[in-house]
Structure formats: structure tokens, C-alpha cells
XYZ file of C-alpha atoms in Angstrom:
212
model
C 50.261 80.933 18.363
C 51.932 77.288 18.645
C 55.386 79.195 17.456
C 54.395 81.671 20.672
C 53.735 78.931 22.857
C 56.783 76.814 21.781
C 58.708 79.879 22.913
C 57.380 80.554 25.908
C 58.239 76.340 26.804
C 61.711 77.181 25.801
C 61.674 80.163 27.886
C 60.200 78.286 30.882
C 63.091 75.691 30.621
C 65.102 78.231 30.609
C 64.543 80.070 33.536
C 63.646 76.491 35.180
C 67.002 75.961 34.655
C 68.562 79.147 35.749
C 66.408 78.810 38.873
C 67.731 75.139 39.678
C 71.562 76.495 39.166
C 70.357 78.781 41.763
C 68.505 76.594 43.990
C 71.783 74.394 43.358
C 73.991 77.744 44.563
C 72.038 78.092 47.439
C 71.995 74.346 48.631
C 75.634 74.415 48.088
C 76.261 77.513 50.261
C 74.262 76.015 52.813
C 75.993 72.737 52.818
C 79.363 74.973 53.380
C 77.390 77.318 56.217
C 76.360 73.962 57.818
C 79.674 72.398 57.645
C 81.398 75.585 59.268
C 79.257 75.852 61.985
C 79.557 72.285 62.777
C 83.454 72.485 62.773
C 82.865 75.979 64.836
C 80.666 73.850 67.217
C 82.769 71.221 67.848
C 86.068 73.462 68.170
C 83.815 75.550 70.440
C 82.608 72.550 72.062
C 86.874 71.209 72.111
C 88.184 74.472 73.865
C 84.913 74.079 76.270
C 86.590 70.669 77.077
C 89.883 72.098 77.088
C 88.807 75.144 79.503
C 86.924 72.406 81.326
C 89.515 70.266 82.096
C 92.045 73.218 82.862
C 89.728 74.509 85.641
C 89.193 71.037 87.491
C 92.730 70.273 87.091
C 93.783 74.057 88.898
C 90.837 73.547 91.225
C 92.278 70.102 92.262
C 95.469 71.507 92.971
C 94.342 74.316 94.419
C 92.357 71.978 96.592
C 95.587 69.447 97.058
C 97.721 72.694 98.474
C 95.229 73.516 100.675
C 95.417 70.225 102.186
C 99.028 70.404 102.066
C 98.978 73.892 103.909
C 96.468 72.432 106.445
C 98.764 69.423 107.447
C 101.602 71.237 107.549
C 99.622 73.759 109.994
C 98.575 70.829 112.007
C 101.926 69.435 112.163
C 103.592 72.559 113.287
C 100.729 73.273 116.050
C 101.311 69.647 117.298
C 105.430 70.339 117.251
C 105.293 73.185 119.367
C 102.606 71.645 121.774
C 105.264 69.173 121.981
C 107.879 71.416 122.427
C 106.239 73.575 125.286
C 105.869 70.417 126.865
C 108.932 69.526 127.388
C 110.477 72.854 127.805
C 107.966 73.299 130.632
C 109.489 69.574 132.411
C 112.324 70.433 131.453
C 112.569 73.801 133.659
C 110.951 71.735 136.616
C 113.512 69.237 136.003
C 116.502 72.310 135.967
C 114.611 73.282 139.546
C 114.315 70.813 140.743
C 118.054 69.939 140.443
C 118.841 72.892 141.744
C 116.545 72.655 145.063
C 118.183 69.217 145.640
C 121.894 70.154 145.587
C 121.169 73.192 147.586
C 119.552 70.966 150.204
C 122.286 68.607 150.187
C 123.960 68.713 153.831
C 126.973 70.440 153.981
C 129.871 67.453 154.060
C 127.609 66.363 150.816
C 127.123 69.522 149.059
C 130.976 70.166 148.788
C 131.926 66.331 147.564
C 129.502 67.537 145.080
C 130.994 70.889 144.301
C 134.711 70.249 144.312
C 134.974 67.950 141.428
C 132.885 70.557 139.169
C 135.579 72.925 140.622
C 138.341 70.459 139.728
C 137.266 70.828 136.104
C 137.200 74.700 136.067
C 140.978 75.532 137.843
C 143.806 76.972 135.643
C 147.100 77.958 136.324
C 148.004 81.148 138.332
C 146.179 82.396 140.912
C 142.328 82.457 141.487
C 139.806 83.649 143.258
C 136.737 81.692 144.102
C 133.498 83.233 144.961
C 130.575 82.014 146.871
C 127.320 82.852 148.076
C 126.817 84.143 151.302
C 125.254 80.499 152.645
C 127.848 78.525 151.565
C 131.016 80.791 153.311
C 128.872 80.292 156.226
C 129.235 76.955 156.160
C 132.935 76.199 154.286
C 134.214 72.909 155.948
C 137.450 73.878 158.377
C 139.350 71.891 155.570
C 138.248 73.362 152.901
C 141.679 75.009 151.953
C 143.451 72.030 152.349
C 141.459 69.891 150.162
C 141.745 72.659 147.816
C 145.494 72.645 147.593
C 144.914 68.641 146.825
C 142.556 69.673 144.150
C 145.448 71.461 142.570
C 147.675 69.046 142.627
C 144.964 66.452 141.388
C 144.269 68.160 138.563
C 148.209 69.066 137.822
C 147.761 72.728 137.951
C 150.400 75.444 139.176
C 148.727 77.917 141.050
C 146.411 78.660 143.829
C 142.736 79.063 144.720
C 141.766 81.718 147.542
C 137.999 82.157 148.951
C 137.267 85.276 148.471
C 134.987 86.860 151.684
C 132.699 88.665 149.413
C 129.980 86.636 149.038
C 128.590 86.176 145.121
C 125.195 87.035 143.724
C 124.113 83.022 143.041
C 121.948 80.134 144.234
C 124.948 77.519 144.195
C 127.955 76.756 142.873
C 130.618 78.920 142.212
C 132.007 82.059 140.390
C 135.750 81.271 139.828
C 138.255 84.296 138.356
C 141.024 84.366 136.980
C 142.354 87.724 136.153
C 139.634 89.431 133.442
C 138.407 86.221 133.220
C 135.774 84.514 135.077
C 134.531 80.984 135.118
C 130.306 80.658 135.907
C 130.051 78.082 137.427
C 126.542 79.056 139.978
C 123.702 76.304 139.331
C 121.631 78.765 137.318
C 124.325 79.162 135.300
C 125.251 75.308 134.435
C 122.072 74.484 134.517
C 120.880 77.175 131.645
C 123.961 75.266 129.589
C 122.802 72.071 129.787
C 118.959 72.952 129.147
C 120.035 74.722 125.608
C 122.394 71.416 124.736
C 118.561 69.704 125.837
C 116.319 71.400 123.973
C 118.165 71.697 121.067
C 117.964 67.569 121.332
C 114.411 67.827 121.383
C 114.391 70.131 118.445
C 115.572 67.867 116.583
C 113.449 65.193 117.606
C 110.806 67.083 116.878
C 111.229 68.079 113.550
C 112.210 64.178 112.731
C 109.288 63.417 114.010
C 108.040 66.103 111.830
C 109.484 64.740 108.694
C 108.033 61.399 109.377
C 104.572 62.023 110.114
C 104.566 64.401 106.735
């Protein structure tokens, strides 16, 4: 019976023992599960950061080029509220001009137009147009002081009025062969508003570049 029991001890140890290795296994296992779901949790927890972090910082920029888009829309709005501005006193400045030279008294209106005709002659012979209101009222010298034009201006050739009157408000049409020189109000003052508003264009847009 003792020789039994001293075997069955032995036997308990023995299976104690086996059962520690295992509850040993088991702890050791677990340690290791822990451990890699910890590491999994923080890398988890890292590209959460990561992710985070790369959606504010596309959200901010997203957010900064919408700002960017919207003062640059402003800006442009406020450019060509400028620019219609101007254009708009600029044509009641061109009409304005006009309506005064036309209403210029006759002696006055050709001191006026002869020097912008003095510019415009070339050699050979040319023909120079008006509108009906103005060969009504052609000064009786009018040739003359265009011969002395000519000679001003050290040009060979000659000027004759043509009695057809031209299709403008002012000014002159003056030809020469196939080619004519437009010289009516309208005309001049269409060239000088394009040389003005391109000025303003580009006062504009450096007024542009400033304020962005």
C-alpha cells in the first residue's frame, strides 16, 4: 500500500510537472499574443496618425486653394469693374471730343484740321474728302493755304477737294492712289482709345499683381 501510494506521489509530481511546462507554454504564448497585438495596436494606432495627419494636411490645402481661387475671383471681378469704368469715361471722353471740334466755328475748326492734315500728305497727287458740312463751309482760301501746307511740310505734289462729300463726322478721308489715309474723328479717335485702354490694362493688372 505505502509502495502504491509512493507511486501515485511520484506520479502526481509528475503530471504536476508536465502540467506547469504547460501552464508555462501557455503563459509564454500569451506573453507573445500580447506583445503582437500591442505592436499591431500601436502600428495601427501609427498609420491612424499617419492617415490623420495626411487628411488635415490635404484638407488645409484644399482649404488654402480655395481661398486662393476666391481672391483671385475677387480680384478679377474688381479689375473688370475697374475696367468698365473707365472704358465707359473713356467713350464719353472720345464724344465728347468729338462734339467739341465739330462745334468749333468754322475759321477755328480748320486751324484745327490742317495741321492733322499736314501730318497725313505724301507726295503725288491727292484727293481729300470731306463731309458734306464741312464743303459747305471750306474757307475761300482754303486752296491756297493748302498749297502752303505742301510746301511746309516739303512735299511734291498736290491736294484737290474732292466735291463728293465723305461718309464721316469730322476730319478727313485723304487718298492717295489705292491708298487712303482715315483721318474722320471716329476714326482717330478709335486709335487713340485702343493706345488708352491698353494703358489701363496694364494698370490694372499691376494693380492686380500688387494687391495679390
Amino acid at each position: 500500500m505505502e509502495s502504491g501510494g509512493a507511486a501515485m506521489t511520484g506520479c502526481d509530481k509528475i503530471v504536476e510537472e508536465i502540467l506547469e511546462e504547460a501552464r508555462q507554454a501557455v503563459r509564454t504564448k500569451l506573453d507573445t499574443a500580447e506583445q503582437k497585438a500591442a505592436a499591431v495596436a500601436a502600428e495601427g494606432r501609427r498609420n491612424a496618425q499617419e492617415q490623420a495627419a495626411t487628411i488635415l494636411a490635404e484638407g488645409l490645402e484644399q482649404e488654402e486653394g480655395i481661398r486662393r481661387a476666391a481672391r483671385s475671383a475677387a480680384a478679377l471681378r474688381v479689375r473688370n469693374a475697374k475696367l468698365a469704368h473707365r472704358r465707359r469715361e473713356l467713350d464719353a471722353a472720345m464724344t465728347a471730343t468729338i462734339a467739341y471740334l465739330n462745334a468749333l466755328p468754322d475759321e477755328a475748326y480748320f486751324d484745327r484740321l490742317l495741321p492733322v492734315l499736314g501730318r497725313s500728305v505724301q507726295p503725288g497727287a491727292g484727293i481729300l474728302r470731306l463731309n458734306a458740312r464741312d464743303l459747305a463751309r471750306l474757307p475761300a482760301d482754303f486752296d491756297s493755304r493748302l498749297r502752303v501746307l505742301l510746301k511746309e511740310a516739303g512735299v511734291e505734289g498736290t491736294i484737290t477737294v474732292s466735291g463728293v462729300p465723305g461718309a464721316i463726322d469730322g476730319g478727313f478721308l485723304l487718298q492717295y492712289g489705292d491708298v487712303e489715309i482715315n483721318a474722320a474723328f471716329s476714326a482717330l479717335a478709335e486709335e487713340k482709345r485702343e493706345a488708352l485702354e491698353d494703358l489701363i490694362n496694364r494698370e490694372l493688372f499691376a494693380d492686380g499683381e500688387d494687391e495679390d
